[in-house]
Amino acid sequence: MTKKTDKESSNSWTGPAAIAGAAIGSAALAAALLYSSRRKERAEKAKPKPPVEPIDTD
């Protein structure tokens, strides 16, 4: 019985650690997606628009 309790006590932190790791990983992924989308929006705003030539009318 001592082997079973030793094994349980040594692995008691793996479940919460896996959950914490998944939460951190998903938060990092969400942050990366938000960051990249904001960079794309800023790059599109910074692009100079081509000058609009007035229409020649006679």
C-alpha atoms as an extended CHARMM CRD file, in Angstrom:
* protein
*
        58  EXT
         1         1  MET       CA              0.0000000000        0.0000000000        0.0000000000  PROA      1               0.0000000000
         2         2  THR       CA              2.8370000000        2.4010000000        0.5700000000  PROA      2               0.0000000000
         3         3  LYS       CA              3.7760000000        2.3080000000       -3.0920000000  PROA      3               0.0000000000
         4         4  LYS       CA              0.2770000000        3.3110000000       -4.1100000000  PROA      4               0.0000000000
         5         5  THR       CA              0.1470000000        6.2770000000       -1.7340000000  PROA      5               0.0000000000
         6         6  ASP       CA              3.6460000000        7.3440000000       -2.7450000000  PROA      6               0.0000000000
         7         7  LYS       CA              2.6470000000        7.2880000000       -6.3890000000  PROA      7               0.0000000000
         8         8  GLU       CA             -0.5420000000        9.2470000000       -5.7390000000  PROA      8               0.0000000000
         9         9  SER       CA              1.2230000000       11.8860000000       -3.6840000000  PROA      9               0.0000000000
        10        10  SER       CA              3.9700000000       12.3900000000       -6.2480000000  PROA      10              0.0000000000
        11        11  ASN       CA              1.4930000000       12.8440000000       -9.1170000000  PROA      11              0.0000000000
        12        12  SER       CA             -1.0110000000       14.9620000000       -7.2400000000  PROA      12              0.0000000000
        13        13  TRP       CA              0.2800000000       18.1750000000       -8.8330000000  PROA      13              0.0000000000
        14        14  THR       CA              0.2500000000       17.0010000000      -12.4550000000  PROA      14              0.0000000000
        15        15  GLY       CA             -3.4870000000       17.5250000000      -12.9710000000  PROA      15              0.0000000000
        16        16  PRO       CA             -3.5660000000       21.1350000000      -11.7760000000  PROA      16              0.0000000000
        17        17  ALA       CA             -0.3020000000       21.8430000000      -13.5720000000  PROA      17              0.0000000000
        18        18  ALA       CA             -1.7380000000       20.5530000000      -16.8420000000  PROA      18              0.0000000000
        19        19  ILE       CA             -4.8370000000       22.6980000000      -16.4070000000  PROA      19              0.0000000000
        20        20  ALA       CA             -2.7200000000       25.7540000000      -15.6110000000  PROA      20              0.0000000000
        21        21  GLY       CA             -0.5050000000       25.0720000000      -18.6130000000  PROA      21              0.0000000000
        22        22  ALA       CA             -3.5120000000       24.8100000000      -20.9150000000  PROA      22              0.0000000000
        23        23  ALA       CA             -4.9500000000       28.0470000000      -19.5600000000  PROA      23              0.0000000000
        24        24  ILE       CA             -1.6650000000       29.8870000000      -20.0310000000  PROA      24              0.0000000000
        25        25  GLY       CA             -1.2420000000       28.4830000000      -23.5220000000  PROA      25              0.0000000000
        26        26  SER       CA             -4.7250000000       29.4510000000      -24.6310000000  PROA      26              0.0000000000
        27        27  ALA       CA             -4.3140000000       32.9370000000      -23.1760000000  PROA      27              0.0000000000
        28        28  ALA       CA             -1.0310000000       33.3590000000      -25.0240000000  PROA      28              0.0000000000
        29        29  LEU       CA             -2.6350000000       32.2150000000      -28.2600000000  PROA      29              0.0000000000
        30        30  ALA       CA             -5.5220000000       34.6430000000      -27.8430000000  PROA      30              0.0000000000
        31        31  ALA       CA             -3.1120000000       37.4910000000      -27.1220000000  PROA      31              0.0000000000
        32        32  ALA       CA             -1.0500000000       36.6690000000      -30.2040000000  PROA      32              0.0000000000
        33        33  LEU       CA             -4.1410000000       36.6730000000      -32.4240000000  PROA      33              0.0000000000
        34        34  LEU       CA             -5.3360000000       39.9980000000      -31.0320000000  PROA      34              0.0000000000
        35        35  TYR       CA             -1.8840000000       41.5190000000      -31.4640000000  PROA      35              0.0000000000
        36        36  SER       CA             -1.5510000000       40.3900000000      -35.0630000000  PROA      36              0.0000000000
        37        37  SER       CA             -5.0180000000       41.6350000000      -36.0030000000  PROA      37              0.0000000000
        38        38  ARG       CA             -4.3110000000       45.0550000000      -34.4690000000  PROA      38              0.0000000000
        39        39  ARG       CA             -1.0120000000       45.2850000000      -36.3690000000  PROA      39              0.0000000000
        40        40  LYS       CA             -2.8140000000       44.4750000000      -39.5980000000  PROA      40              0.0000000000
        41        41  GLU       CA             -5.4310000000       47.1660000000      -38.9650000000  PROA      41              0.0000000000
        42        42  ARG       CA             -2.7720000000       49.7590000000      -38.2030000000  PROA      42              0.0000000000
        43        43  ALA       CA             -0.8000000000       48.8400000000      -41.3140000000  PROA      43              0.0000000000
        44        44  GLU       CA             -3.8920000000       49.2630000000      -43.4730000000  PROA      44              0.0000000000
        45        45  LYS       CA             -4.6220000000       52.6680000000      -41.9360000000  PROA      45              0.0000000000
        46        46  ALA       CA             -1.0460000000       53.8290000000      -42.4630000000  PROA      46              0.0000000000
        47        47  LYS       CA             -1.0700000000       53.0050000000      -46.1700000000  PROA      47              0.0000000000
        48        48  PRO       CA             -1.2740000000       56.1520000000      -48.2330000000  PROA      48              0.0000000000
        49        49  LYS       CA             -4.3150000000       56.1310000000      -50.4420000000  PROA      49              0.0000000000
        50        50  PRO       CA             -3.6910000000       56.7670000000      -54.1230000000  PROA      50              0.0000000000
        51        51  PRO       CA             -4.4980000000       60.3420000000      -55.1230000000  PROA      51              0.0000000000
        52        52  VAL       CA             -7.8450000000       60.7620000000      -56.7730000000  PROA      52              0.0000000000
        53        53  GLU       CA             -7.5320000000       62.6660000000      -60.0240000000  PROA      53              0.0000000000
        54        54  PRO       CA            -10.3500000000       65.0500000000      -60.7940000000  PROA      54              0.0000000000
        55        55  ILE       CA            -12.5130000000       64.1270000000      -63.7430000000  PROA      55              0.0000000000
        56        56  ASP       CA            -11.9440000000       66.3980000000      -66.7460000000  PROA      56              0.0000000000
        57        57  THR       CA            -15.1790000000       67.7290000000      -68.0680000000  PROA      57              0.0000000000
        58        58  ASP       CA            -15.5070000000       69.8930000000      -71.1250000000  PROA      58              0.0000000000
